[in-house]
Tab-separated table of C-alpha atoms in Angstrom:
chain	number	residue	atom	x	y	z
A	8	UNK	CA	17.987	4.003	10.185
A	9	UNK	CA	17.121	0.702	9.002
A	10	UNK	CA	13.856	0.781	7.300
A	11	UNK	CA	11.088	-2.095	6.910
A	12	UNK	CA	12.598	-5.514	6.645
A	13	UNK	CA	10.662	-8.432	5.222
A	14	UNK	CA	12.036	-12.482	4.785
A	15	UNK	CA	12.091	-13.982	2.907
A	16	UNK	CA	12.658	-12.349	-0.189
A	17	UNK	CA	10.821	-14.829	-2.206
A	18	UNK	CA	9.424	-18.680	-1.235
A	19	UNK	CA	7.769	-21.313	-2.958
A	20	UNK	CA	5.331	-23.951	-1.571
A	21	UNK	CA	3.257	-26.656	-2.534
A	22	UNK	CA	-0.277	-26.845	-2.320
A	23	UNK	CA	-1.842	-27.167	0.854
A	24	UNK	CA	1.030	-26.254	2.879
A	25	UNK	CA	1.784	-23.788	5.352
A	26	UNK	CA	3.810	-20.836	4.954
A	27	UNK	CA	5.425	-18.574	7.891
A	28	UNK	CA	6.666	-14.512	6.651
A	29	UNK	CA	8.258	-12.617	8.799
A	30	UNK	CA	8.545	-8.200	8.966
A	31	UNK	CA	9.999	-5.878	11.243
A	32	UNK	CA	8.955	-2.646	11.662
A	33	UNK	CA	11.187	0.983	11.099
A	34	UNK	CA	12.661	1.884	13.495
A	35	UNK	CA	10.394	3.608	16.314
A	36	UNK	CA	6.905	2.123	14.572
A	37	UNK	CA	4.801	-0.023	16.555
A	38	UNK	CA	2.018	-0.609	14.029
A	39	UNK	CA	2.193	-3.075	11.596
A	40	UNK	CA	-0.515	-4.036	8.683
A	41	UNK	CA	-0.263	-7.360	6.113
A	42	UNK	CA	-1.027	-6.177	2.592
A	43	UNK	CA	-1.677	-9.058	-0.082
A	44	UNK	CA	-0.770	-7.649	-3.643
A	45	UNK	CA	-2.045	-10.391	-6.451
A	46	UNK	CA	0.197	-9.566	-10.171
A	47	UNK	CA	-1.451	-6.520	-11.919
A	48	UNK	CA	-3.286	-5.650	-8.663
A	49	UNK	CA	-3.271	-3.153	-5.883
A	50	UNK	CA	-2.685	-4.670	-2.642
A	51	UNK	CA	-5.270	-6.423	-0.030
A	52	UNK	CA	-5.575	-5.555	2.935
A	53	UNK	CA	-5.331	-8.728	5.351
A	54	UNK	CA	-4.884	-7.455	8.911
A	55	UNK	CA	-3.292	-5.024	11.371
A	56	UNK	CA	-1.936	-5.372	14.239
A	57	UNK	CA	-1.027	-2.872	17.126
A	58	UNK	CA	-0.471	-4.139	20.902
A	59	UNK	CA	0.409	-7.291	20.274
A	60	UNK	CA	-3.446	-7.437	19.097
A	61	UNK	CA	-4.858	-8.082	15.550
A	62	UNK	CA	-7.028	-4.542	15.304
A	63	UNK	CA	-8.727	-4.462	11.971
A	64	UNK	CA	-8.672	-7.010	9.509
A	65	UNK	CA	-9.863	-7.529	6.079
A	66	UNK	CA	-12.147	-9.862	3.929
A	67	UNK	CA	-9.125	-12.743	4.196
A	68	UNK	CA	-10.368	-16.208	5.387
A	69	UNK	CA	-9.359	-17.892	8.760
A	70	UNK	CA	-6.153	-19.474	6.813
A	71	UNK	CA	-4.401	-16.119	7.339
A	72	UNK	CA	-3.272	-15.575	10.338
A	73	UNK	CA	-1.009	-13.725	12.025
A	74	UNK	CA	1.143	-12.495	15.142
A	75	UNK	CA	2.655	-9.456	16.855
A	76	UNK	CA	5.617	-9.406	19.222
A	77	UNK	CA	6.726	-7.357	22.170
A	78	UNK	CA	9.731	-5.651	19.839
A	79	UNK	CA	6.829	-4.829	17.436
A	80	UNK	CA	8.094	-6.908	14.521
A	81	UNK	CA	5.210	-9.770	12.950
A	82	UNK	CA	4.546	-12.843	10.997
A	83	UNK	CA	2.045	-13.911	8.794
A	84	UNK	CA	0.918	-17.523	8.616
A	85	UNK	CA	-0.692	-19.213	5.688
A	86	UNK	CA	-2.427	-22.808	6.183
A	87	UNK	CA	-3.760	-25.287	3.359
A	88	UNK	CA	-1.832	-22.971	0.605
A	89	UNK	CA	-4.223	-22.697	-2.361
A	90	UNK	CA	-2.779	-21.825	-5.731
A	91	UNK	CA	-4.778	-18.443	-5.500
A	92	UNK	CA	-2.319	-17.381	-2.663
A	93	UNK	CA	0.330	-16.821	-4.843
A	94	UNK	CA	1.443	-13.267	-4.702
A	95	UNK	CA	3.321	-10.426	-3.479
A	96	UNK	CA	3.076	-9.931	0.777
A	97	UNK	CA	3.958	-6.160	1.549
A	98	UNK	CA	4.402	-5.456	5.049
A	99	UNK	CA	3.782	-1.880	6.283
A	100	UNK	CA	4.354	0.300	9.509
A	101	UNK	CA	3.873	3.113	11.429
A	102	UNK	CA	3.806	5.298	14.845
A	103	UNK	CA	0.005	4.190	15.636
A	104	UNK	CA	-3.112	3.695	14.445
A	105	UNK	CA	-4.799	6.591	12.870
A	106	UNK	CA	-5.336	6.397	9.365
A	107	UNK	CA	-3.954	9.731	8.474
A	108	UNK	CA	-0.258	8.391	9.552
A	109	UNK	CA	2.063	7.316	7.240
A	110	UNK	CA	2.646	4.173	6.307
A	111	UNK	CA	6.176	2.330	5.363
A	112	UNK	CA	5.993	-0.682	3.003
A	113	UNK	CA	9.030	-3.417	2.899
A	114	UNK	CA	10.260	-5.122	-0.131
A	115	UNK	CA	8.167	-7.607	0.218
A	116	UNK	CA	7.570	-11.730	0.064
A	117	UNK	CA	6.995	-12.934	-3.491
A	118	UNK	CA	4.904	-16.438	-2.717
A	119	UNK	CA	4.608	-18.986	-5.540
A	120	UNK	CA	2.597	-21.570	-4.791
A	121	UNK	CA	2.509	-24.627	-6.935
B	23	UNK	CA	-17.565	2.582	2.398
B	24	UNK	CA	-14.676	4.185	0.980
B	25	UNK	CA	-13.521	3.085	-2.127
B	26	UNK	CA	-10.746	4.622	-4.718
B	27	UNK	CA	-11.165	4.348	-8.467
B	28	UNK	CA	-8.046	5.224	-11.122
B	29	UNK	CA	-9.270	6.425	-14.198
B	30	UNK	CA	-6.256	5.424	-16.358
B	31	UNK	CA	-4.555	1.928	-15.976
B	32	UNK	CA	-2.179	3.214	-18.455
B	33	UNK	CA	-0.939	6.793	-19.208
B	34	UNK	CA	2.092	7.280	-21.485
B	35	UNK	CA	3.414	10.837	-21.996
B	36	UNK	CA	7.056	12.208	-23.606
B	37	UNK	CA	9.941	13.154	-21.592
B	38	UNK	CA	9.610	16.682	-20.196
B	39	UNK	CA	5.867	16.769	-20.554
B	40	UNK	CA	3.364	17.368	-18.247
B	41	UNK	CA	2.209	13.822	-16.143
B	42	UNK	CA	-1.596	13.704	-15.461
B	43	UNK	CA	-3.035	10.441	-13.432
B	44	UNK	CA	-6.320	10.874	-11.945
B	45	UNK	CA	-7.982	9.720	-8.860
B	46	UNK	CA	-11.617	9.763	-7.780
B	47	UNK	CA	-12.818	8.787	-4.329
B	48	UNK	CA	-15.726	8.225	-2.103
B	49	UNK	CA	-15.666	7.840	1.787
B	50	UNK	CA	-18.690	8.667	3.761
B	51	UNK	CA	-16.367	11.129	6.312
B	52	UNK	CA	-13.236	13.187	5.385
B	53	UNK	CA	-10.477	10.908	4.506
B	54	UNK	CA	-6.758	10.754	4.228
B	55	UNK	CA	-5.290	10.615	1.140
B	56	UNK	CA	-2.194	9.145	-0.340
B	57	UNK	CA	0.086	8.463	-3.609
B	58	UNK	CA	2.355	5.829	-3.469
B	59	UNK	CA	4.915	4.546	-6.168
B	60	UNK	CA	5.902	1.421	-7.001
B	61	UNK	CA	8.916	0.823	-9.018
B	62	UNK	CA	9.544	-3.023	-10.827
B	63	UNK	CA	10.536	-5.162	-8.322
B	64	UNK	CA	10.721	-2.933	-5.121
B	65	UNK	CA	8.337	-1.810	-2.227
B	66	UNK	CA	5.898	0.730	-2.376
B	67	UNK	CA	7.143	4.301	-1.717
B	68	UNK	CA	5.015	7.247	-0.210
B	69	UNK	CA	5.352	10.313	-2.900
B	70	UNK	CA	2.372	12.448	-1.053
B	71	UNK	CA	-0.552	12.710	1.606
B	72	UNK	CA	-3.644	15.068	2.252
B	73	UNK	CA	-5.175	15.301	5.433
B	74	UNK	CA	-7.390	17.753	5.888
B	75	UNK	CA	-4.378	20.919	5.741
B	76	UNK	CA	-3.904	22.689	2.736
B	77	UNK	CA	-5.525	21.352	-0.896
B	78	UNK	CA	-2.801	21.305	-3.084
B	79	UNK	CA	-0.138	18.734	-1.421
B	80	UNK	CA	3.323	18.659	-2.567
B	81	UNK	CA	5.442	15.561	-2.505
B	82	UNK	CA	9.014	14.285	-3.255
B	83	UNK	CA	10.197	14.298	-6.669
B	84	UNK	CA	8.607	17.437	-7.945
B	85	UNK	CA	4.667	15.715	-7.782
B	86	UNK	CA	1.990	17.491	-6.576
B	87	UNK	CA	-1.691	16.128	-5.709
B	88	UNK	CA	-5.202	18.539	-5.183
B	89	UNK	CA	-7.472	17.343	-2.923
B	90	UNK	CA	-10.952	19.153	-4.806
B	91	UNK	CA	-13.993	17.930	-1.688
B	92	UNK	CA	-16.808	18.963	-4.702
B	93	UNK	CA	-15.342	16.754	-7.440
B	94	UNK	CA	-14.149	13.607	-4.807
B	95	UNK	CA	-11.127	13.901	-7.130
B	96	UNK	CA	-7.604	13.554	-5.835
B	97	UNK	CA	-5.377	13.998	-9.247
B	98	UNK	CA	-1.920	13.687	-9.156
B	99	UNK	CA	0.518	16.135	-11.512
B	100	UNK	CA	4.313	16.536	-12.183
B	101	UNK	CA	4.877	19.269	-14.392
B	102	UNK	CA	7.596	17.992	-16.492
B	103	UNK	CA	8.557	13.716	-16.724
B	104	UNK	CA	11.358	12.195	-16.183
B	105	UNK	CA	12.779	8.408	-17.229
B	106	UNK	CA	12.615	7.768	-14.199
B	107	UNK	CA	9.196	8.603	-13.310
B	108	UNK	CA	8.401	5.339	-15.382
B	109	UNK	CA	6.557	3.370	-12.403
B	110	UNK	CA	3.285	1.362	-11.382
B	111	UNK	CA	1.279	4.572	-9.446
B	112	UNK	CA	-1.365	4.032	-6.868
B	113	UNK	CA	-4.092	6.555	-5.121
B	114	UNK	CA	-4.638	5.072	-1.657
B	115	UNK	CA	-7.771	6.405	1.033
B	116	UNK	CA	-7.736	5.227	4.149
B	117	UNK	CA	-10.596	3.727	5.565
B	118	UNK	CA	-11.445	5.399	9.045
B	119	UNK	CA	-9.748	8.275	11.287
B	120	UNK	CA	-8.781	5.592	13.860
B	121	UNK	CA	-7.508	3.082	11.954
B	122	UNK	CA	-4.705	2.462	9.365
B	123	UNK	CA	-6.772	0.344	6.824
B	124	UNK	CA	-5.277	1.391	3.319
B	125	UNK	CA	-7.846	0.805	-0.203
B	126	UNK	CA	-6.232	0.821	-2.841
B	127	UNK	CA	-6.685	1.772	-6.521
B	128	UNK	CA	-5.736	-0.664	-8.958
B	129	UNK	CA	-3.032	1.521	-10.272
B	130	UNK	CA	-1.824	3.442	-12.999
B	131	UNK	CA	1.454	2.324	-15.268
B	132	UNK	CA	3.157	5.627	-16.359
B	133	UNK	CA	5.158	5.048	-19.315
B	134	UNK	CA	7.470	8.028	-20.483
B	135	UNK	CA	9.199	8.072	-23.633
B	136	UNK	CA	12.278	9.665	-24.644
Protein backbone atom coordinates (compact mmCIF):
# COMPACT_ATOMS: atom_id res chain seq x y z
CA UNK A 1 0.00 0.00 0.00
CA UNK A 2 1.73 2.82 -1.46
CA UNK A 3 1.81 5.62 0.93
CA UNK A 4 1.94 9.57 0.24
CA UNK A 5 3.91 10.43 -2.83
CA UNK A 6 5.28 13.91 -3.40
CA UNK A 7 7.54 15.27 -6.79
CA UNK A 8 9.65 16.41 -6.98
CA UNK A 9 11.99 15.48 -4.48
CA UNK A 10 13.76 18.71 -4.47
CA UNK A 11 13.62 21.94 -7.18
CA UNK A 12 15.26 25.07 -7.51
CA UNK A 13 13.94 28.34 -9.06
CA UNK A 14 14.80 31.73 -9.64
CA UNK A 15 13.22 34.61 -8.30
CA UNK A 16 9.98 35.54 -9.43
CA UNK A 17 9.14 32.41 -11.06
CA UNK A 18 6.54 29.97 -10.82
CA UNK A 19 6.75 26.69 -9.35
CA UNK A 20 4.17 23.62 -9.88
CA UNK A 21 4.41 20.44 -6.81
CA UNK A 22 2.62 17.72 -7.21
CA UNK A 23 1.15 14.87 -4.16
CA UNK A 24 -0.95 11.99 -4.24
CA UNK A 25 -2.79 10.85 -1.59
CA UNK A 26 -2.59 7.03 0.37
CA UNK A 27 -4.31 4.95 -0.83
CA UNK A 28 -8.21 5.29 0.05
CA UNK A 29 -7.67 9.21 1.40
CA UNK A 30 -9.52 11.83 -0.24
CA UNK A 31 -8.33 14.77 1.85
CA UNK A 32 -5.38 16.47 1.17
CA UNK A 33 -3.70 19.64 3.14
CA UNK A 34 -0.32 21.80 1.86
CA UNK A 35 1.97 22.26 4.84
CA UNK A 36 4.92 24.89 4.35
CA UNK A 37 7.86 23.90 6.77
CA UNK A 38 10.63 26.96 6.72
CA UNK A 39 14.44 25.28 8.19
CA UNK A 40 14.26 25.07 12.06
CA UNK A 41 10.45 25.50 11.89
CA UNK A 42 7.27 23.58 12.34
CA UNK A 43 5.25 23.51 9.33
CA UNK A 44 2.54 26.18 7.89
CA UNK A 45 -0.39 25.45 7.18
CA UNK A 46 -1.31 26.74 3.51
CA UNK A 47 -4.57 25.08 2.46
CA UNK A 48 -6.81 22.00 2.31
CA UNK A 49 -8.57 20.68 0.00
CA UNK A 50 -11.47 18.04 -0.01
CA UNK A 51 -14.04 17.75 -3.09
CA UNK A 52 -12.12 19.01 -5.50
CA UNK A 53 -12.65 22.33 -3.28
CA UNK A 54 -10.00 24.39 -1.34
CA UNK A 55 -11.85 24.06 2.37
CA UNK A 56 -9.73 25.88 4.87
CA UNK A 57 -6.78 27.73 4.20
CA UNK A 58 -4.19 29.51 6.07
CA UNK A 59 -2.53 33.04 6.45
CA UNK A 60 -0.57 32.30 2.83
CA UNK A 61 -0.97 35.14 0.23
CA UNK A 62 -2.87 34.80 -3.16
CA UNK A 63 0.62 33.49 -4.79
CA UNK A 64 -0.20 30.05 -3.37
CA UNK A 65 -2.47 28.36 -4.98
CA UNK A 66 -3.58 25.21 -5.47
CA UNK A 67 -5.75 22.30 -7.10
CA UNK A 68 -7.58 19.04 -6.39
CA UNK A 69 -8.39 16.29 -8.87
CA UNK A 70 -11.11 13.74 -9.34
CA UNK A 71 -8.45 10.72 -8.26
CA UNK A 72 -7.87 12.91 -5.14
CA UNK A 73 -4.19 13.59 -5.79
CA UNK A 74 -3.10 17.81 -5.81
CA UNK A 75 -0.71 20.45 -6.81
CA UNK A 76 0.49 23.41 -5.37
CA UNK A 77 1.36 26.46 -7.44
CA UNK A 78 3.74 29.19 -6.49
CA UNK A 79 3.78 32.60 -8.62
CA UNK A 80 6.45 35.56 -8.43
CA UNK A 81 8.83 33.10 -6.21
CA UNK A 82 10.28 35.30 -3.44
CA UNK A 83 13.45 34.17 -1.76
CA UNK A 84 11.33 33.73 1.53
CA UNK A 85 9.58 30.71 -0.22
CA UNK A 86 12.34 28.62 0.10
CA UNK A 87 11.51 25.62 2.15
CA UNK A 88 10.32 22.27 2.79
CA UNK A 89 6.43 21.50 1.13
CA UNK A 90 4.90 18.46 3.14
CA UNK A 91 1.88 17.15 1.70
CA UNK A 92 -0.60 15.34 4.00
CA UNK A 93 -3.82 13.09 3.74
CA UNK A 94 -6.57 11.52 5.07
CA UNK A 95 -10.22 9.75 5.00
CA UNK A 96 -12.09 13.29 5.49
CA UNK A 97 -12.20 16.24 7.13
CA UNK A 98 -12.50 16.12 10.82
CA UNK A 99 -9.68 17.21 12.67
CA UNK A 100 -9.44 14.29 14.96
CA UNK A 101 -8.40 11.98 11.77
CA UNK A 102 -5.13 11.13 11.09
CA UNK A 103 -3.07 12.67 8.97
CA UNK A 104 -0.21 11.10 6.50
CA UNK A 105 2.71 13.39 5.54
CA UNK A 106 4.94 12.61 2.20
CA UNK A 107 8.58 13.12 1.91
CA UNK A 108 8.24 16.18 0.84
CA UNK A 109 9.47 19.11 -1.86
CA UNK A 110 12.66 20.83 -0.71
CA UNK A 111 12.29 24.43 -2.74
CA UNK A 112 15.40 26.61 -3.08
CA UNK A 113 14.78 29.61 -4.46
CA UNK A 114 17.57 31.82 -5.60
CA UNK B 1 -7.53 30.24 18.85
CA UNK B 2 -5.66 27.23 19.45
CA UNK B 3 -2.18 27.45 19.68
CA UNK B 4 0.66 24.75 20.86
CA UNK B 5 3.77 25.83 22.73
CA UNK B 6 7.02 23.26 23.30
CA UNK B 7 8.74 24.00 26.28
CA UNK B 8 12.15 22.54 25.27
CA UNK B 9 13.67 23.19 21.73
CA UNK B 10 16.33 20.94 22.86
CA UNK B 11 16.31 17.96 25.32
CA UNK B 12 19.34 15.63 25.46
CA UNK B 13 19.15 12.57 27.75
CA UNK B 14 21.57 9.12 27.93
CA UNK B 15 20.73 5.96 26.32
CA UNK B 16 18.25 3.93 28.38
CA UNK B 17 16.99 6.90 30.31
CA UNK B 18 13.80 8.17 30.72
CA UNK B 19 12.70 10.85 27.56
CA UNK B 20 10.59 13.83 28.84
CA UNK B 21 9.34 16.57 26.06
CA UNK B 22 6.58 18.69 27.11
CA UNK B 23 3.65 20.20 25.46
CA UNK B 24 1.23 22.89 26.59
CA UNK B 25 -1.89 23.88 24.68
CA UNK B 26 -4.79 26.16 24.45
CA UNK B 27 -7.95 25.73 22.19
CA UNK B 28 -11.14 27.33 23.17
CA UNK B 29 -13.16 23.64 22.66
CA UNK B 30 -11.76 20.09 23.24
CA UNK B 31 -9.13 19.39 20.76
CA UNK B 32 -7.32 16.57 19.11
CA UNK B 33 -4.04 15.97 19.90
CA UNK B 34 -1.03 14.62 18.16
CA UNK B 35 2.91 13.72 18.27
CA UNK B 36 4.59 13.45 15.23
CA UNK B 37 8.36 12.60 14.49
CA UNK B 38 10.50 13.79 12.15
CA UNK B 39 13.65 12.07 11.36
CA UNK B 40 16.70 14.12 9.15
CA UNK B 41 15.68 14.20 5.87
CA UNK B 42 12.30 12.24 5.82
CA UNK B 43 8.49 13.02 6.27
CA UNK B 44 6.79 13.48 9.32
CA UNK B 45 5.57 10.29 11.07
CA UNK B 46 2.45 10.00 13.45
CA UNK B 47 3.87 8.35 16.91
CA UNK B 48 0.38 9.16 18.90
CA UNK B 49 -3.17 10.91 19.08
CA UNK B 50 -5.77 11.87 21.89
CA UNK B 51 -9.18 12.45 21.15
CA UNK B 52 -11.28 12.69 23.73
CA UNK B 53 -10.95 8.46 24.79
CA UNK B 54 -8.78 7.51 27.39
CA UNK B 55 -5.92 10.15 28.96
CA UNK B 56 -2.92 8.37 28.79
CA UNK B 57 -2.40 7.51 24.86
CA UNK B 58 0.02 4.99 23.82
CA UNK B 59 1.86 5.12 20.55
CA UNK B 60 4.38 3.16 18.38
CA UNK B 61 7.77 2.75 19.57
CA UNK B 62 7.17 2.36 23.24
CA UNK B 63 5.98 6.47 23.66
CA UNK B 64 3.27 7.36 25.57
CA UNK B 65 1.46 10.95 25.79
CA UNK B 66 -1.22 12.23 28.88
CA UNK B 67 -3.68 14.38 27.89
CA UNK B 68 -4.10 16.36 31.73
CA UNK B 69 -7.61 19.01 30.63
CA UNK B 70 -6.54 21.10 34.18
CA UNK B 71 -2.88 21.67 33.26
CA UNK B 72 -3.60 22.17 29.08
CA UNK B 73 -0.48 19.96 29.10
CA UNK B 74 -0.02 17.17 26.61
CA UNK B 75 3.65 15.68 27.65
CA UNK B 76 5.10 13.11 25.81
CA UNK B 77 7.31 10.10 27.71
CA UNK B 78 9.31 6.96 26.63
CA UNK B 79 10.52 5.25 29.51
CA UNK B 80 13.85 4.17 28.39
CA UNK B 81 15.84 5.97 24.92
CA UNK B 82 17.03 4.56 22.26
CA UNK B 83 19.74 5.83 19.35
CA UNK B 84 17.30 5.86 17.43
CA UNK B 85 14.87 7.94 19.14
CA UNK B 86 17.37 10.82 18.13
CA UNK B 87 14.72 12.97 16.01
CA UNK B 88 13.17 16.59 15.48
CA UNK B 89 9.64 15.98 17.79
CA UNK B 90 6.54 17.99 17.28
CA UNK B 91 3.11 18.40 19.50
CA UNK B 92 0.42 19.16 16.91
CA UNK B 93 -3.59 20.44 17.95
CA UNK B 94 -5.84 20.62 15.51
CA UNK B 95 -7.73 23.55 14.97
CA UNK B 96 -11.59 22.69 14.85
CA UNK B 97 -13.74 19.30 15.08
CA UNK B 98 -14.65 19.71 11.37
CA UNK B 99 -11.69 20.48 9.90
CA UNK B 100 -8.13 19.03 9.48
CA UNK B 101 -6.12 22.31 10.12
CA UNK B 102 -2.87 21.06 11.98
CA UNK B 103 -0.74 23.99 14.47
CA UNK B 104 2.16 23.11 15.08
CA UNK B 105 4.80 23.49 17.83
CA UNK B 106 8.06 24.55 16.83
CA UNK B 107 9.57 21.33 17.89
CA UNK B 108 11.76 19.67 20.13
CA UNK B 109 15.41 18.08 18.97
CA UNK B 110 15.95 14.96 21.19
CA UNK B 111 19.48 14.17 21.34
CA UNK B 112 20.45 10.77 23.09
CA UNK B 113 23.83 9.87 23.92
CA UNK B 114 25.43 6.64 24.22
Amino acid sequence: DAGVTQSPTHLIKTRGQQVTLRCSPKSGHDTVSWYQQALGQGPQFIFQYYEEEERQRGNFPDRFSGHQFPNYSSELNVNALLLGDSALYLCASSLGLAGSYEQYFGPGTRLTVT
Amino acid sequence: AQSVTQLDSHVSVSEGTPVLLRCNYSSSYSPSLFWYVQHPNKGLQLLLKYTSAATLVKGINGFEAEFKKSETSFHLTKPSAHMSDAAEYFCVVSTTSNTGKLIFGQGTTLQVKP
